Coordinates of C-alpha atoms in Angstrom, one line a residue:
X1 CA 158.5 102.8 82.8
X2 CA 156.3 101.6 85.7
X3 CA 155.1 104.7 86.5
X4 CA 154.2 105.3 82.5
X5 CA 151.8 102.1 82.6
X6 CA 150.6 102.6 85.9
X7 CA 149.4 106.3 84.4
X8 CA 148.0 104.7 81.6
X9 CA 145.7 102.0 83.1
X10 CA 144.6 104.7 85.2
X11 CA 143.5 106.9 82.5
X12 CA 142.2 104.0 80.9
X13 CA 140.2 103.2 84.2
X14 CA 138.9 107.1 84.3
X15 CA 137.7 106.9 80.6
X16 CA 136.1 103.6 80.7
X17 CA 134.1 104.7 83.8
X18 CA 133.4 108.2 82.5
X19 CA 132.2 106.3 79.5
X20 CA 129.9 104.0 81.5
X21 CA 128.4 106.9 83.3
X22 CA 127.9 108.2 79.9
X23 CA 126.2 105.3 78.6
X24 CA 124.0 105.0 81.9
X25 CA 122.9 108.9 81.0
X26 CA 122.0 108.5 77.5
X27 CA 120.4 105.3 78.4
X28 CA 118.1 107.3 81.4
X29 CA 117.4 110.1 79.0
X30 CA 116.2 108.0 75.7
X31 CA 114.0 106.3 78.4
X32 CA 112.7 109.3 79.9
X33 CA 111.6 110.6 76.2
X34 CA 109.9 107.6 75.1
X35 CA 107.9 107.1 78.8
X36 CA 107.0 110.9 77.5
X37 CA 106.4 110.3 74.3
X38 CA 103.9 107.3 75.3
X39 CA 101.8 109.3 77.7
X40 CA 101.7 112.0 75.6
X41 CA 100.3 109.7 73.1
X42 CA 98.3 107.4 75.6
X43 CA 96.7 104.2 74.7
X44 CA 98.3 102.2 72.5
X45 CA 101.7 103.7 73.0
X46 CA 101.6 103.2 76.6
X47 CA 100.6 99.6 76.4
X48 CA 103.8 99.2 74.0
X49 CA 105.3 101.5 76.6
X50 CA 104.2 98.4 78.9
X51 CA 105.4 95.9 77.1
X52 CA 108.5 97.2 77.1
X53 CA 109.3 97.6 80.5
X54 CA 109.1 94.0 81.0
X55 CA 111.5 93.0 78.4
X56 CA 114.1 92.8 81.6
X57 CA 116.6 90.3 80.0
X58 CA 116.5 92.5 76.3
X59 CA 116.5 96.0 77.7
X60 CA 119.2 98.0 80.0
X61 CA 117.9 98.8 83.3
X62 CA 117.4 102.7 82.6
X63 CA 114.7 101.4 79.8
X64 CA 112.8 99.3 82.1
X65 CA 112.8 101.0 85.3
X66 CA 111.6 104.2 83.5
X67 CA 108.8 102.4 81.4
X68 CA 107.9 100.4 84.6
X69 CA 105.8 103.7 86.3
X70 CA 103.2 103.3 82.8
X71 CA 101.7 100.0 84.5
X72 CA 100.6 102.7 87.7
X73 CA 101.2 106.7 86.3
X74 CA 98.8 106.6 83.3
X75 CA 96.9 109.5 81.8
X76 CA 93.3 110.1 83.3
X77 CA 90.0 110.9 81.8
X78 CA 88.2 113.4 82.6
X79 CA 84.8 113.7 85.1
X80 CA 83.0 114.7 81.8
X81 CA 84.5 112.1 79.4
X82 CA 83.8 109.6 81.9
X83 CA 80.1 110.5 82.7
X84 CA 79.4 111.1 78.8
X85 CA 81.0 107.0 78.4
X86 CA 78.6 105.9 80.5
X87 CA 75.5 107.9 79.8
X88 CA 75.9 106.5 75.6
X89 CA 76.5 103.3 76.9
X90 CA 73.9 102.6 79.7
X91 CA 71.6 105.6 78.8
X92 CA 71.2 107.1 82.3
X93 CA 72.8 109.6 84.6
X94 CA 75.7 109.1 87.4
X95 CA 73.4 109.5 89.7
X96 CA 70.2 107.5 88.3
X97 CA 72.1 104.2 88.3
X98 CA 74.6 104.9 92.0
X99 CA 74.2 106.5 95.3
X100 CA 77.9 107.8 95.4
X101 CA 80.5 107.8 92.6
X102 CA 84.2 108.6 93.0
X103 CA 85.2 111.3 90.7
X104 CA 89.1 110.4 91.5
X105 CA 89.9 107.2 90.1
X106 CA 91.1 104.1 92.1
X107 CA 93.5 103.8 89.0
X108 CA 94.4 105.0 85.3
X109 CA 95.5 102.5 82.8
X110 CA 96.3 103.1 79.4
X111 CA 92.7 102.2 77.9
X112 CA 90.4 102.6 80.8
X113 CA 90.2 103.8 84.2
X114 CA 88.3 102.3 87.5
X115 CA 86.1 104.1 89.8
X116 CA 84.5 103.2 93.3
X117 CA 80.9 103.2 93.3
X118 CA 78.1 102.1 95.4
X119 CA 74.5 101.1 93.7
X120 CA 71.4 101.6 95.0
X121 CA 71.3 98.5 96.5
X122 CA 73.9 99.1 99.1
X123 CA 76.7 96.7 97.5
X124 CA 79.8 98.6 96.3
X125 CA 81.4 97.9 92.9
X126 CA 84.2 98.7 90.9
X127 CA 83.5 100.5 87.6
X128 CA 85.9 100.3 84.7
X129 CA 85.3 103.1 81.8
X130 CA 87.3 103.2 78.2
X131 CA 88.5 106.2 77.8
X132 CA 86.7 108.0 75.4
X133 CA 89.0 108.2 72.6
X134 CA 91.3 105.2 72.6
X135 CA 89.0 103.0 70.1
X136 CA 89.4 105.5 67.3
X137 CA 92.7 106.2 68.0
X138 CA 94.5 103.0 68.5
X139 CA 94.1 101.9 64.9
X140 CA 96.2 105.3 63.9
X141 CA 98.5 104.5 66.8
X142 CA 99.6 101.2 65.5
X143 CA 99.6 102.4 61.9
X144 CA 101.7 105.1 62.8
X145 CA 104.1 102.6 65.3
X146 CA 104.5 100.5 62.6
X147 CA 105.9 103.4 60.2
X148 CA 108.2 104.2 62.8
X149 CA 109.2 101.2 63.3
X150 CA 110.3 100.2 59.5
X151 CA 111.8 103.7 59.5
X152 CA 114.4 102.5 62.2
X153 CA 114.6 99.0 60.6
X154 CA 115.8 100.5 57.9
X155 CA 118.5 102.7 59.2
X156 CA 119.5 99.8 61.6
X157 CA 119.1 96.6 59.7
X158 CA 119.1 94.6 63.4
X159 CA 116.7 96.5 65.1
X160 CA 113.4 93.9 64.3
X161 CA 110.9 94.6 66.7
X162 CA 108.1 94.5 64.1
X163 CA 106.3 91.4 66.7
X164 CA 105.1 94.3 68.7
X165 CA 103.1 96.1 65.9
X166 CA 101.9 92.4 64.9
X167 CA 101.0 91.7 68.9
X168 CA 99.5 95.1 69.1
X169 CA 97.1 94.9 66.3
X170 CA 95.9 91.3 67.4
X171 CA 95.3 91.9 70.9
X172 CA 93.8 95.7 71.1
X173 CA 90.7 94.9 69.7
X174 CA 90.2 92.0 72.2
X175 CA 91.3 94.6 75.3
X176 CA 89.0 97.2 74.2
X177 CA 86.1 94.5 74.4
X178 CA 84.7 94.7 78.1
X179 CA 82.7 92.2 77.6
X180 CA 85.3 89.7 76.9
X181 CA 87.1 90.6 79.8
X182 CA 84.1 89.8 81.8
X183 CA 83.9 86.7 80.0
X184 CA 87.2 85.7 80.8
X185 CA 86.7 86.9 84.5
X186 CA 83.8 84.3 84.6
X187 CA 85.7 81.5 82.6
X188 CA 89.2 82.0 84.8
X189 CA 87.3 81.9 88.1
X190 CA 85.1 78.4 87.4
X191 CA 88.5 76.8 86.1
X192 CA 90.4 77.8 89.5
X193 CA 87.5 77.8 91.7
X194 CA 89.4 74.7 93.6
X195 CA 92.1 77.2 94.5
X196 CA 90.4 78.8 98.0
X197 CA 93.2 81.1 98.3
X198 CA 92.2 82.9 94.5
X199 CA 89.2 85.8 94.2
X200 CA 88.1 87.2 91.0
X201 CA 85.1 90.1 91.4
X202 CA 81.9 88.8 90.3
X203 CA 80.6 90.9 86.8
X204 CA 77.6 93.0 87.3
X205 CA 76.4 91.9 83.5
X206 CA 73.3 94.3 83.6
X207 CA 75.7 97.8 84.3
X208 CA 78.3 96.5 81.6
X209 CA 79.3 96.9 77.9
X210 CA 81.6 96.7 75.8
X211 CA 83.1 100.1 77.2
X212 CA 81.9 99.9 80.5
X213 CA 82.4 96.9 83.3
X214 CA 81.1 96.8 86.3
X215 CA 82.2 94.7 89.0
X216 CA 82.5 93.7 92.8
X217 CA 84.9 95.9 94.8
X218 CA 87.9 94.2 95.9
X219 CA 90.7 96.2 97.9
X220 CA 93.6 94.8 98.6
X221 CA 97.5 96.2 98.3
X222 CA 99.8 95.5 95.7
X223 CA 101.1 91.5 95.3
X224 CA 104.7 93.6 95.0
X225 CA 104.0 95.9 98.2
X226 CA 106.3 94.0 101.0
X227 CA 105.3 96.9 103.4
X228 CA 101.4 96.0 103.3
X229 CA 101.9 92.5 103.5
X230 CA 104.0 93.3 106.8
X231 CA 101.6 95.1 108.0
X232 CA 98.6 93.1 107.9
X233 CA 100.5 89.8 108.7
X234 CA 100.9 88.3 104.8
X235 CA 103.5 85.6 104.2
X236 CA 105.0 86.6 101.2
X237 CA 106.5 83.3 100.1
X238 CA 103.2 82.0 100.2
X239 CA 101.6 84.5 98.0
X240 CA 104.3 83.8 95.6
X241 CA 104.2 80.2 95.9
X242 CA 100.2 80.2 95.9
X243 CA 100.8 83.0 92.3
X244 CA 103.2 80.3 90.9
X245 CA 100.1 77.2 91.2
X246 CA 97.6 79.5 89.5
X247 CA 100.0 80.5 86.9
X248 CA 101.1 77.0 86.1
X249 CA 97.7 75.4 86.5
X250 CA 96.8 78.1 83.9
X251 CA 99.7 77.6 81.3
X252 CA 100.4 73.7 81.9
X253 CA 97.0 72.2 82.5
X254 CA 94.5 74.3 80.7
X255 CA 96.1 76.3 78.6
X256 CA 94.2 79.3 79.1
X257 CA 96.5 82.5 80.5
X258 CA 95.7 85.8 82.0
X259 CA 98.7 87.9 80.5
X260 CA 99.3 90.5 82.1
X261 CA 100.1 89.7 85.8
X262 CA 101.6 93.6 86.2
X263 CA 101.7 94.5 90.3
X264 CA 98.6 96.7 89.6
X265 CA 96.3 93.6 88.4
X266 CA 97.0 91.6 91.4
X267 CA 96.3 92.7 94.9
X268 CA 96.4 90.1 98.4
X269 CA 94.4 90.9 101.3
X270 CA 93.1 89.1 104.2
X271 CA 89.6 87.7 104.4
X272 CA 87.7 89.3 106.6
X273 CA 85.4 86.5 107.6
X274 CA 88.1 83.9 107.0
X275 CA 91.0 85.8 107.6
X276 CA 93.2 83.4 105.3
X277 CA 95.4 85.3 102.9
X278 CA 94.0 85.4 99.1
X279 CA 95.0 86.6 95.5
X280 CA 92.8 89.2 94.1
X281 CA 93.4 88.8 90.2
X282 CA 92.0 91.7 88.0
X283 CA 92.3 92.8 84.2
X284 CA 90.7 90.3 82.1
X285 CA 90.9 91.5 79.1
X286 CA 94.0 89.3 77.7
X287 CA 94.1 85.6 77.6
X288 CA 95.8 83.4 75.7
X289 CA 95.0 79.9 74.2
X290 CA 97.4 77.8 73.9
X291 CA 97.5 75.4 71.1
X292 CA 97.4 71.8 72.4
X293 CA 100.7 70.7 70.8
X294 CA 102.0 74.2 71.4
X295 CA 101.0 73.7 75.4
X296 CA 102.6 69.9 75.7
X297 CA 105.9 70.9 74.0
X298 CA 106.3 73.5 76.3
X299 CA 105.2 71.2 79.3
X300 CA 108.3 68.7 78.1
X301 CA 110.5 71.6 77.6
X302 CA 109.9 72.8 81.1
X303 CA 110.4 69.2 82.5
X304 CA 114.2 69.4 80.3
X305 CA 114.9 72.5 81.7
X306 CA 113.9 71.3 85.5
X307 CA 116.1 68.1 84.8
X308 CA 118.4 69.2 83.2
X309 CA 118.1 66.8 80.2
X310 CA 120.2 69.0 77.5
X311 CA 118.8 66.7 74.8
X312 CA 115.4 67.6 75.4
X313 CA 115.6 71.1 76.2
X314 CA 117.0 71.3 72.6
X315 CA 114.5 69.2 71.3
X316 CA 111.5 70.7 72.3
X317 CA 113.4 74.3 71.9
X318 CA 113.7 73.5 68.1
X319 CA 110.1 72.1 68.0
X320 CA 108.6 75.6 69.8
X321 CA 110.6 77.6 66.8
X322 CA 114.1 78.4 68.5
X323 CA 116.2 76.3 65.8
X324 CA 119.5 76.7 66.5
X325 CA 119.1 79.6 69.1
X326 CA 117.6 77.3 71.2
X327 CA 120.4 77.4 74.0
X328 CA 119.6 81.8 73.7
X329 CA 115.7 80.5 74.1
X330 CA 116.5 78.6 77.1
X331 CA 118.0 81.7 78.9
X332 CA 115.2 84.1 78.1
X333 CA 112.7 81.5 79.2
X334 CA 114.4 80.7 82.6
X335 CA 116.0 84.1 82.9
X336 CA 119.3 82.5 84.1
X337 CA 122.9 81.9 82.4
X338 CA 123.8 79.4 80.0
X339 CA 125.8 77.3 82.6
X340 CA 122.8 77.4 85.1
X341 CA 120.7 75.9 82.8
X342 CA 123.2 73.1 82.2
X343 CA 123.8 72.8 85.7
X344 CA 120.3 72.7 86.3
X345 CA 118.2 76.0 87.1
X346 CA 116.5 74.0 90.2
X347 CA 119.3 73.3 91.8
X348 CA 121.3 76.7 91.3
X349 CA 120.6 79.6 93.1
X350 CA 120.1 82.7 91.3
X351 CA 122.9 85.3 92.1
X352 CA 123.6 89.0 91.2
X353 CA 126.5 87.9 89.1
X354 CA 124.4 86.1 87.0
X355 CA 121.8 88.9 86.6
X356 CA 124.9 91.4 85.8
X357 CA 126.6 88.5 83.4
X358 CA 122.5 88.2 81.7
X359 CA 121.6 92.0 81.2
X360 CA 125.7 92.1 79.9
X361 CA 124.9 89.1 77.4
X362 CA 121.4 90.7 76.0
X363 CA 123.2 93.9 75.0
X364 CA 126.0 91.7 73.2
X365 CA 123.3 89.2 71.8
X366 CA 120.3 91.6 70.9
X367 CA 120.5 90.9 67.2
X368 CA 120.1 86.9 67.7
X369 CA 117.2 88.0 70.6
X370 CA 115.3 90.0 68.0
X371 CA 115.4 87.2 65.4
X372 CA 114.8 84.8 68.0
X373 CA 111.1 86.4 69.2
X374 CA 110.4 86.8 65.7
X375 CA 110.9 83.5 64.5
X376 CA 108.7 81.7 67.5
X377 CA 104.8 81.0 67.4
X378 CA 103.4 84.7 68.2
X379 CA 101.6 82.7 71.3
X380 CA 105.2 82.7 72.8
X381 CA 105.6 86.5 72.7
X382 CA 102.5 86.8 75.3
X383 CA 104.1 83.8 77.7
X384 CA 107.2 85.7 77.5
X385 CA 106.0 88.6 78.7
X386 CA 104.0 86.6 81.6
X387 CA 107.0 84.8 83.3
X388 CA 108.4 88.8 82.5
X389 CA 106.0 89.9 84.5
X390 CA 106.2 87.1 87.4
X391 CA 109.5 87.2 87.6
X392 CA 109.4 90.9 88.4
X393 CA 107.3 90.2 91.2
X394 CA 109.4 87.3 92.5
X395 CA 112.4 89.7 92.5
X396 CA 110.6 92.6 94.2
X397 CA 109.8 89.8 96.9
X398 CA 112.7 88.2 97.2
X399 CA 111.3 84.7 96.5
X400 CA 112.6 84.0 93.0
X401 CA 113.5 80.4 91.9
X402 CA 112.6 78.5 95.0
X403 CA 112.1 75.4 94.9
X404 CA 108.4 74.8 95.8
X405 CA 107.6 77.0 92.3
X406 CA 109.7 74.1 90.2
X407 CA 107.9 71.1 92.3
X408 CA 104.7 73.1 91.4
X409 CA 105.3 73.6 87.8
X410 CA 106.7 69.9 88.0
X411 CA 102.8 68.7 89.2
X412 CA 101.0 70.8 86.6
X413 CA 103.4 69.3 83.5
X414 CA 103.1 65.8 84.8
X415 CA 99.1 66.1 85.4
X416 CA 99.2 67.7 82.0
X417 CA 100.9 64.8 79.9
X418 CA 98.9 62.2 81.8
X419 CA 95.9 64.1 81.2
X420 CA 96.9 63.8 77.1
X421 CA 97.8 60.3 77.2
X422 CA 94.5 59.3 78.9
X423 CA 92.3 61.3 75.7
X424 CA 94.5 59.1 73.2
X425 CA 94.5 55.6 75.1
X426 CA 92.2 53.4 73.2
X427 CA 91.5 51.0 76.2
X428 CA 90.2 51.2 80.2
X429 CA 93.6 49.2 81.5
X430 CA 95.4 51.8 79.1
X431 CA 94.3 54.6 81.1
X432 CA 94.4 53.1 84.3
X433 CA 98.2 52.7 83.6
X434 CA 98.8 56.6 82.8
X435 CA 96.7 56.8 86.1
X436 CA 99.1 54.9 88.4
X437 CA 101.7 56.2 86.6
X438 CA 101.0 59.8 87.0
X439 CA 100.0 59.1 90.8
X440 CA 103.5 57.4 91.7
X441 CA 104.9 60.4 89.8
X442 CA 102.9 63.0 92.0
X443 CA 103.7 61.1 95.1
X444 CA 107.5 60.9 94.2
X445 CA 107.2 65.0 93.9
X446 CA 105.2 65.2 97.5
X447 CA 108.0 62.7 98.7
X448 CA 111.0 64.7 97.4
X449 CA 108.8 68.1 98.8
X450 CA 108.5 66.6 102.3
X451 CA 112.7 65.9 102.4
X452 CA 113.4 69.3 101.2
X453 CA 111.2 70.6 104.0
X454 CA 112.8 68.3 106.6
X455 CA 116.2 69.7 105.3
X456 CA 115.4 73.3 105.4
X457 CA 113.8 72.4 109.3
X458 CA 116.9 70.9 110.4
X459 CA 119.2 73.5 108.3
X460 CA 117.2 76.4 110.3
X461 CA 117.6 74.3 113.9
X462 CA 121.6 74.3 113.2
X463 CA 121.7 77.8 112.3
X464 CA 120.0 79.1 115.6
X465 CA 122.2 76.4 117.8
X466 CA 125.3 78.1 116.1
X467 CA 124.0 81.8 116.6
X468 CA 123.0 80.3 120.6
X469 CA 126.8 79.1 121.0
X470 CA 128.3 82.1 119.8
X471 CA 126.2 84.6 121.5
X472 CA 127.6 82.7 124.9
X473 CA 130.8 82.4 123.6
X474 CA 130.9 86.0 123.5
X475 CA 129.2 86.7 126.6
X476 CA 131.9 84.5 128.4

């Protein structure tokens, strides 16, 4: 009889893992077609393709992995298509407006691709050229994605991913715009200038249009290449620490976010003449406004979720469009189990359990996740994909969920709120109030930063003593 079950959980065991290997080879191969299927198509497809492959907490591993290669493997123009761009646009030759021109390009993205140049003048640039065809085509594309898309909404009632088509058709014509981007480059760089640590090229305005943008050359490696930073002596938890303050100061205070922080759009280096370590941001083309109620109910939600005041993170949950998925919000926001978030997501380490128990949980919950992101402000969708994006690169550098990126998020909200209270206060003692109030706040934060740091010193000091005494231990 004991032998009969024993031979039966062990079949059982066989099957369940031959089916899991199955699952993990469908999974590989459905990815592997669509990455196909979106450079085949280029353009719009790809930046779908993108979006996609950020979706970490929606999508298995296979998906996003496999779409992950479209943010650096793109299609590429030709030397014809490219030198026909920019003689319609700026009416000259190659070789009229530089000394030397690149033909390979520094890198291929789904609507344009960037070449090294160097003008006349002696000052080398970075020149960023639309391909050819994308403007005519991504109006088919979407029209076309959106077919699809109903077609397989109708075989499969939950599949609702129509807040793609809706995101696409609103932001394309805004990314195919260089002359926003530069805009935005411009805008970004004067509302961060107090951050030493951030570069954003300087816009040559007289070699650019709205297919063409021509800017300083900045090298730099990859903000997700550990191996660079190694090399030229980078400390990577300040780079992510110093990425977390812009992103924050951006989202919290001013409400004006570069979307698409993809390893390939932000590079670190050493100054030269400085030799401090900076962030080199690149891709302008998409920005969100936040509204200003939207931005200060996601500031108080933030503070909930930091606290972890359950009554508020509901509150302001409901209030940013969550309704009664609002504990399902709170994990795709925070990227972490229910129980961390009750526990409190500042004070819980992240663990591979938890990542396991959360990619587990999406697959069982992807109805309620698809009605979730399409029942929240559409300016959600583009944060989402953000801390997406940032929390990628906190993975890849082993940094994620530290505690300096919660007392910095902790600053921005609290500036942010005092900043909004001083614009409604009537009188001058009014605001000097919110003032004093907001200054004990920040100086409560620098307090409780200074005792972590003593903590961590003395926590490191114990460590090495212990490693010493064992070490002679051994040697006696």
């Amino acid at each position: 009889m004991y032998r009969s079950e024993f031979r039966c959980q062990a079949v059982l065991s066989i099957s369940l893992k031959l089916l899991l290997k199955k699952s993990f080879q469908v999974h590989r191969r459905s990815a592997e077609r669509l990455r196909d299927l979106c450079c085949a198509n280029r353009g719009t497809f790809i930046k779908v393709g993108q979006h996609l492959g950020a979706l970490d907490y929606l999508l298995p591993e296979e998906y996003t992995s496999t779409l992950k290669v479209l943010h650096s493997s793109a299609p590429q123009s030709s030397m014809e298509e490219i030198q026909q761009v920019i003689r319609e646009d700026l009416g000259m030759e190659l070789s009229e407006l530089f000394v030397s021109f690149e033909e390979k390009p520094q890198g291929a993205a789904s609507l344009a691709q960037v070449h090294k140049a160097v003008l006349h003048d002696g000052r080398t640039v970075a020149v960023k050229v639309q391909h050819p065809k994308v403007k005519k085509q991504s109006a088919k594309d979407i029209v076309v994605m959106e077919a699809l898309l109903n077609m397989v909404h109708l075989i499969f009632p939950d599949f609702a991913f129509m807040w793609l088509v809706e995101e696409a058709k609103k932001n394309m014509p805004l990314e195919l715009d260089f002359l926003n981007e530069g805009r935005n480059a411009e805008k970004v760089a004067s509302m961060l200038s107090h951050f030493p640590f951030l570069k954003v090229p300087m816009i040559h305005w007289d070699l650019s249009t709205k297919r063409i943008l021509t800017m300083e050359f900045a090298e730099g490696g990859q903000v997700n290449d550990r191996e660079y930073m190694k090399k030229h002596g980078i400390n990577v938890n300040q780079i992510s620490e110093n990425l977390g303050k812009m992103y924050s100061e951006m989202i919290f205070v001013h409400g004006f976010v570069h979307c698409d922080p993809h390893p390939g759009n932000v590079l670190v280096r050493k100054c030269q003449k400085s030799k401090k370590t900076e962030i080199v941001l690149l891709d302008h083309g998409l920005y969100q406004v936040l509204q200003p109620d939207f931005r200060l109910d996601y500031c108080r939600l933030w503070q909930s979720l930091i606290r972890s005041d359950m009554s508020g993170v509901e509150r302001y949950s409901r209030r940013l469009g969550a309704g009664d998925l609002f504990p399902l919000f709170a994990c795709i926001l925070t990227a972490r189990s229910w129980n961390a978030v009750n526990a409190g997501i500042s004070s819980v380490p992240v663990t591979n359990a938890e990542d396991v128990e959360i990619r587990t949980n999406a697959a069982l919950y992807l109805p309620q996740i698809s009605d979730l992101l399409n029942r929240v402000p559409r300016q959600m969708l583009l944060l989402l994909k953000t801390n997406d994006l940032l929390r990628g690169i906190e993975t890849t550098l082993k940094t994620r969920a530290s505690s300096s990126s919660f007392l910095n998020m902790s600053r921005c909200c609290i500036r942010a709120m005092a900043r909004h209270k001083r614009n409604k206060a009537r009188s001058r003692r009014k605001r000097l109030q919110i003032t004093l109030t907001e200054s004990l706040s920040l100086c409560k934060l620098s307090l409780y930063e200074f005792f972590l740091w003593i903590k961590g010193s003395v926590l490191d000091i114990d460590v090495c003593a212990a490693q010493r005494t064992h070490h002679e231990t051994v040697f006696v």
